[in-house]
């Protein structure tokens, strides 16, 4: 499975961005799809994941929405009310684990897309 994330960019605080992650292969509907983010010098942080239903990390609750389109082999992360502390490289990941919050739960990773939120 190859993953390609896109949609990052520069946005002002309070604004919105939608990230997309497209996946190759025919097994997309069976995969758990996740989003993580990483700031230089810090550990990668779980943001959200979805198989049949969404699950969110603390930073995403109430502001971010994860969704998937199995027909398009794509998972989305809609990010609203962005804050400067949301600035990070966002990575999509895929796997088949029953747990979703650890990096080790995922087998495949995309290259990441940079989100910069200005104050």
Coordinates of N, CA, C and O in Angstrom, one line a residue:
X1 N 0.8 -1.2 0.0 CA 0.0 0.0 0.0 C 0.9 1.2 0.0 O 1.8 1.4 0.8
X2 N 0.6 2.1 -0.9 CA 1.4 3.4 -1.0 C 0.4 4.5 -0.7 O -0.8 4.5 -1.1
X3 N 0.8 5.4 0.2 CA 0.0 6.5 0.6 C 0.6 7.9 0.2 O 1.8 8.1 0.2
X4 N -0.3 8.7 -0.3 CA 0.1 10.1 -0.7 C -0.8 11.1 -0.1 O -2.0 11.2 -0.4
X5 N -0.2 11.9 0.8 CA -0.9 12.9 1.5 C -0.8 14.2 0.8 O 0.3 14.5 0.2
X6 N -1.8 15.0 0.8 CA -1.8 16.4 0.2 C -2.7 17.3 1.0 O -3.5 16.8 1.8
X7 N -2.7 18.6 0.6 CA -3.6 19.5 1.2 C -3.0 20.4 2.2 O -3.7 21.4 2.7
X8 N -1.8 20.2 2.6 CA -1.2 21.1 3.6 C -0.9 22.5 3.0 O -1.0 22.7 1.8
X9 N -0.6 23.4 3.9 CA -0.3 24.8 3.4 C -0.2 25.7 4.6 O -0.2 25.3 5.7
X10 N -0.3 27.0 4.2 CA -0.2 28.1 5.2 C -1.6 28.6 5.4 O -2.3 29.0 4.4
X11 N -2.0 28.7 6.7 CA -3.4 29.3 7.0 C -3.3 30.1 8.2 O -2.4 29.9 9.1
X12 N -4.1 31.1 8.3 CA -4.2 31.9 9.5 C -4.9 31.2 10.6 O -5.8 30.3 10.4
X13 N -4.6 31.5 11.8 CA -5.3 31.0 13.0 C -6.8 31.2 12.9 O -7.2 32.3 12.4
X14 N -7.5 30.2 13.2 CA -9.0 30.3 13.0 C -9.5 29.7 11.7 O -10.7 29.5 11.5
X15 N -8.6 29.5 10.8 CA -8.9 29.1 9.5 C -9.1 27.5 9.4 O -9.0 26.9 10.4
X16 N -9.3 27.1 8.2 CA -9.5 25.6 7.9 C -8.6 25.1 6.8 O -8.2 25.9 5.9
X17 N -8.4 23.8 6.9 CA -7.7 23.1 5.8 C -8.3 21.7 5.8 O -8.7 21.2 6.8
X18 N -8.3 21.1 4.6 CA -8.6 19.7 4.4 C -7.5 19.0 3.8 O -7.0 19.3 2.7
X19 N -7.0 18.0 4.6 CA -6.0 17.1 4.1 C -6.6 15.9 3.5 O -7.7 15.4 3.9
X20 N -5.9 15.4 2.4 CA -6.3 14.2 1.8 C -5.2 13.2 1.8 O -4.0 13.6 1.7
X21 N -5.6 11.9 1.8 CA -4.6 10.9 1.7 C -5.1 9.8 0.8 O -6.1 9.2 1.1
X22 N -4.5 9.6 -0.4 CA -5.0 8.6 -1.3 C -4.1 7.3 -1.1 O -2.9 7.4 -0.9
X23 N -4.7 6.2 -1.3 CA -4.0 4.9 -1.1 C -4.1 4.1 -2.4 O -5.1 4.1 -3.1
X24 N -3.0 3.4 -2.6 CA -3.0 2.5 -3.8 C -3.5 1.1 -3.3 O -3.6 0.9 -2.1
X25 N -3.8 0.2 -4.2 CA -4.2 -1.1 -3.9 C -5.7 -1.3 -3.7 O -6.5 -0.4 -3.7
X26 N -6.1 -2.6 -3.6 CA -7.5 -2.9 -3.6 C -8.0 -3.3 -2.2 O -9.1 -3.7 -2.1
X27 N -7.2 -3.1 -1.2 CA -7.6 -3.5 0.2 C -8.0 -2.3 1.0 O -8.1 -2.4 2.2
X28 N -8.2 -1.1 0.4 CA -8.4 0.1 1.2 C -9.5 0.0 2.2 O -9.4 0.4 3.3
X29 N -10.6 -0.6 1.8 CA -11.8 -0.7 2.7 C -11.5 -1.5 3.9 O -12.3 -1.4 4.9
X30 N -10.5 -2.3 3.9 CA -10.2 -3.2 5.1 C -9.2 -2.5 6.0 O -9.0 -3.0 7.1
X31 N -8.7 -1.4 5.6 CA -7.6 -0.7 6.4 C -8.2 0.2 7.4 O -9.2 0.9 7.1
X32 N -7.5 0.3 8.5 CA -7.7 1.4 9.4 C -6.8 2.5 8.9 O -5.6 2.3 8.6
X33 N -7.3 3.7 8.7 CA -6.6 4.9 8.2 C -6.4 5.9 9.4 O -7.4 6.2 10.1
X34 N -5.2 6.3 9.5 CA -4.9 7.3 10.6 C -4.2 8.5 10.2 O -3.5 8.5 9.1
X35 N -4.3 9.5 11.0 CA -3.5 10.7 10.8 C -2.7 11.0 12.1 O -3.2 10.9 13.2
X36 N -1.4 11.3 11.9 CA -0.5 11.7 12.9 C 0.1 13.0 12.5 O 0.1 13.4 11.4
X37 N 0.7 13.6 13.5 CA 1.4 14.9 13.2 C 2.7 14.9 14.0 O 2.8 14.3 15.1
X38 N 3.7 15.7 13.5 CA 5.0 15.7 14.2 C 5.6 17.1 14.0 O 5.6 17.7 12.9
X39 N 6.0 17.6 15.2 CA 6.8 18.9 15.2 C 8.2 18.5 15.4 O 8.5 17.6 16.1
X40 N 9.1 19.2 14.7 CA 10.6 18.9 14.9 C 11.0 18.8 16.3 O 10.7 19.7 17.1
X41 N 11.7 17.7 16.7 CA 12.2 17.6 18.0 C 11.2 16.9 19.0 O 11.5 16.7 20.2
X42 N 10.0 16.6 18.5 CA 9.0 16.0 19.3 C 8.5 14.7 18.7 O 8.7 14.4 17.5
X43 N 7.9 13.9 19.5 CA 7.4 12.6 19.1 C 6.2 12.8 18.2 O 5.5 13.8 18.3
X44 N 6.0 11.8 17.3 CA 4.8 11.9 16.5 C 3.5 11.7 17.3 O 3.5 10.8 18.2
X45 N 2.5 12.5 17.0 CA 1.3 12.5 17.9 C 0.1 12.0 17.1 O -0.1 12.4 15.9
X46 N -0.6 11.2 17.7 CA -1.9 10.7 17.1 C -2.9 11.8 17.0 O -3.1 12.5 18.0
X47 N -3.5 11.9 15.8 CA -4.5 12.9 15.6 C -5.9 12.2 15.5 O -6.8 12.6 16.2
X48 N -6.1 11.3 14.6 CA -7.4 10.7 14.3 C -7.2 9.4 13.5 O -6.2 9.2 12.8
X49 N -8.2 8.6 13.6 CA -8.2 7.3 12.8 C -9.7 7.0 12.5 O -10.6 7.4 13.2
X50 N -9.8 6.1 11.5 CA -11.1 5.7 11.1 C -11.0 4.3 10.4 O -10.1 4.0 9.6
X51 N -11.9 3.4 10.9 CA -12.2 2.2 10.1 C -13.6 2.3 9.7 O -13.9 2.9 8.6
X52 N -14.5 1.9 10.5 CA -15.9 2.1 10.3 C -16.4 3.3 11.0 O -17.4 3.9 10.6
X53 N -15.8 3.7 12.1 CA -16.2 4.9 12.8 C -14.9 5.7 13.2 O -13.8 5.1 13.3
X54 N -15.1 7.0 13.4 CA -13.9 7.8 13.7 C -13.5 7.7 15.2 O -14.3 7.4 16.1
X55 N -12.2 8.0 15.4 CA -11.6 8.0 16.7 C -10.6 9.2 16.7 O -9.8 9.3 15.8
X56 N -10.7 10.0 17.8 CA -9.9 11.2 17.8 C -8.9 11.3 19.0 O -9.3 10.9 20.1
X57 N -7.8 11.9 18.7 CA -6.9 12.2 19.8 C -7.4 13.5 20.4 O -8.2 14.2 19.9
X58 N -6.8 13.8 21.6 CA -7.3 15.0 22.3 C -7.1 16.3 21.5 O -8.0 17.2 21.6
X59 N -6.1 16.4 20.8 CA -5.9 17.7 20.0 C -6.9 17.9 19.0 O -7.1 19.0 18.5
X60 N -7.5 16.8 18.5 CA -8.4 16.9 17.4 C -9.9 17.0 17.8 O -10.7 17.5 17.0
X61 N -10.2 16.7 19.0 CA -11.6 16.6 19.4 C -12.3 18.0 19.3 O -11.8 18.9 19.8
X62 N -13.4 18.0 18.6 CA -14.2 19.2 18.5 C -13.8 20.1 17.4 O -14.5 21.1 17.1
X63 N -12.6 19.9 16.8 CA -12.2 20.8 15.7 C -11.9 20.0 14.4 O -12.0 20.6 13.3
X64 N -11.5 18.8 14.5 CA -11.1 18.0 13.3 C -12.1 16.9 13.0 O -12.7 16.4 14.0
X65 N -12.3 16.6 11.8 CA -13.1 15.5 11.4 C -12.4 14.6 10.4 O -11.9 15.1 9.4
X66 N -12.4 13.3 10.7 CA -11.8 12.4 9.7 C -12.9 11.7 9.0 O -14.0 11.3 9.6
X67 N -12.7 11.4 7.7 CA -13.7 10.7 6.9 C -13.0 9.9 5.9 O -11.9 10.3 5.5
X68 N -13.7 9.0 5.3 CA -13.1 8.2 4.3 C -14.1 7.9 3.1 O -15.3 7.9 3.4
X69 N -13.5 7.8 2.0 CA -14.3 7.5 0.8 C -13.7 6.2 0.2 O -12.7 6.3 -0.5
X70 N -14.3 5.1 0.5 CA -13.7 3.8 0.0 C -13.8 3.7 -1.5 O -12.9 3.0 -2.1
X71 N -14.7 4.3 -2.2 CA -14.8 4.3 -3.6 C -13.6 5.0 -4.3 O -13.2 4.7 -5.4
X72 N -13.0 6.0 -3.5 CA -11.9 6.8 -4.0 C -10.6 6.4 -3.4 O -9.6 7.0 -3.6
X73 N -10.6 5.4 -2.5 CA -9.4 5.0 -1.8 C -8.8 6.2 -1.1 O -7.5 6.4 -1.1
X74 N -9.6 7.0 -0.5 CA -9.1 8.3 0.1 C -9.6 8.5 1.5 O -10.8 8.2 1.7
X75 N -8.8 9.0 2.4 CA -9.2 9.5 3.7 C -8.9 11.0 3.8 O -7.9 11.5 3.2
X76 N -9.8 11.6 4.5 CA -9.7 13.1 4.6 C -9.6 13.5 6.1 O -10.1 12.8 7.0
X77 N -8.9 14.6 6.3 CA -8.9 15.2 7.6 C -9.3 16.7 7.5 O -8.5 17.5 7.0
X78 N -10.5 17.0 7.9 CA -11.0 18.4 7.8 C -10.6 19.0 9.1 O -11.0 18.6 10.2
X79 N -9.8 20.1 9.1 CA -9.3 20.8 10.2 C -9.9 22.2 10.3 O -9.6 23.0 9.4
X80 N -10.6 22.5 11.3 CA -11.3 23.8 11.5 C -10.7 24.4 12.8 O -10.1 23.8 13.6
X81 N -10.9 25.7 12.8 CA -10.5 26.5 14.0 C -9.0 26.2 14.3 O -8.6 26.0 15.5
X82 N -8.2 26.3 13.3 CA -6.8 25.9 13.5 C -6.1 26.9 14.4 O -6.4 28.1 14.4
X83 N -5.1 26.4 15.1 CA -4.3 27.2 16.1 C -2.9 27.1 15.7 O -2.4 26.1 15.0
X84 N -2.1 28.0 16.1 CA -0.6 28.0 15.8 C 0.0 26.6 16.3 O 0.9 26.1 15.6
X85 N -0.5 26.1 17.3 CA 0.1 24.9 17.9 C -0.3 23.7 17.0 O 0.2 22.5 17.3
X86 N -1.1 23.8 16.0 CA -1.4 22.7 15.1 C -0.4 22.6 14.0 O -0.4 21.7 13.2
X87 N 0.5 23.6 14.0 CA 1.6 23.6 13.0 C 2.4 22.3 13.1 O 3.0 22.1 14.2
X88 N 2.6 21.6 12.1 CA 3.3 20.3 12.1 C 3.3 19.7 10.7 O 2.6 20.2 9.8
X89 N 4.1 18.7 10.6 CA 4.0 17.8 9.4 C 2.9 16.7 9.7 O 3.0 16.1 10.8
X90 N 1.9 16.6 8.9 CA 0.9 15.6 9.1 C 1.1 14.4 8.2 O 1.3 14.6 7.0
X91 N 1.0 13.3 8.8 CA 1.3 12.0 8.1 C 0.0 11.2 8.1 O -0.7 11.1 9.1
X92 N -0.3 10.5 7.0 CA -1.3 9.5 7.0 C -0.7 8.1 7.1 O 0.5 7.9 6.7
X93 N -1.4 7.2 7.7 CA -0.9 5.9 7.9 C -2.1 4.9 7.7 O -3.2 5.2 7.8
X94 N -1.7 3.6 7.5 CA -2.7 2.6 7.2 C -2.2 1.3 7.9 O -1.0 1.0 7.9
X95 N -3.2 0.5 8.3 CA -2.9 -0.8 8.9 C -4.1 -1.5 9.2 O -5.2 -1.1 8.8
X96 N -3.9 -2.6 9.9 CA -5.1 -3.5 10.2 C -5.2 -3.8 11.7 O -6.0 -4.7 12.1
X97 N -4.5 -3.0 12.5 CA -4.6 -3.3 13.9 C -5.9 -2.9 14.5 O -6.6 -2.0 14.1
X98 N -6.2 -3.5 15.6 CA -7.5 -3.2 16.4 C -7.2 -2.0 17.3 O -8.2 -1.4 17.8
X99 N -6.0 -1.6 17.5 CA -5.7 -0.4 18.2 C -5.1 0.6 17.2 O -4.5 0.2 16.2
X100 N -5.3 1.9 17.5 CA -5.1 2.9 16.5 C -4.2 4.1 16.9 O -4.0 4.9 16.0
X101 N -3.8 4.2 18.1 CA -3.2 5.4 18.6 C -1.7 5.4 18.5 O -1.0 6.4 18.8
X102 N -1.1 4.3 18.3 CA 0.4 4.1 18.3 C 0.9 4.0 16.9 O 0.3 3.5 16.0
X103 N 2.1 4.6 16.7 CA 2.8 4.4 15.4 C 2.9 3.0 15.0 O 2.7 2.6 13.9
X104 N 3.2 2.1 16.0 CA 3.4 0.7 15.7 C 2.1 0.0 15.3 O 2.1 -1.2 14.9
X105 N 0.9 0.7 15.4 CA -0.3 0.1 15.0 C -0.5 0.1 13.5 O -1.4 -0.5 12.9
X106 N 0.4 0.8 12.8 CA 0.3 1.0 11.4 C 1.4 0.4 10.6 O 2.6 0.4 11.0
X107 N 1.1 -0.1 9.4 CA 2.1 -0.8 8.6 C 2.6 0.1 7.5 O 3.7 -0.2 7.0
X108 N 1.8 1.1 7.1 CA 2.2 1.9 5.9 C 2.1 3.4 6.3 O 1.2 3.8 7.0
X109 N 3.0 4.1 5.7 CA 3.1 5.6 6.0 C 3.3 6.4 4.8 O 4.0 6.0 3.9
X110 N 2.6 7.5 4.7 CA 2.9 8.5 3.6 C 4.0 9.4 4.0 O 4.5 9.3 5.1
X111 N 4.4 10.3 3.1 CA 5.5 11.1 3.3 C 5.2 12.4 4.1 O 6.2 13.0 4.6
X112 N 4.0 12.7 4.3 CA 3.7 13.9 5.1 C 3.4 15.1 4.3 O 4.0 15.3 3.3
X113 N 2.6 16.0 4.9 CA 2.3 17.2 4.3 C 2.4 18.3 5.4 O 1.9 18.1 6.5
X114 N 3.0 19.4 5.1 CA 3.2 20.4 6.1 C 2.0 21.4 6.3 O 1.6 21.9 5.3
X115 N 1.6 21.5 7.5 CA 0.6 22.5 7.8 C 1.2 23.6 8.7 O 1.8 23.3 9.7
X116 N 1.1 24.8 8.3 CA 1.6 26.0 9.0 C 0.5 26.9 9.4 O -0.2 27.4 8.5
X117 N 0.3 27.2 10.6 CA -0.8 28.0 11.1 C -0.2 29.3 11.7 O 0.6 29.2 12.7
X118 N -0.4 30.4 11.1 CA 0.1 31.7 11.5 C -0.8 32.4 12.5 O -2.0 32.3 12.4
X119 N -0.2 33.1 13.5 CA -1.0 33.8 14.5 C -1.4 35.2 14.0 O -0.9 35.7 13.0

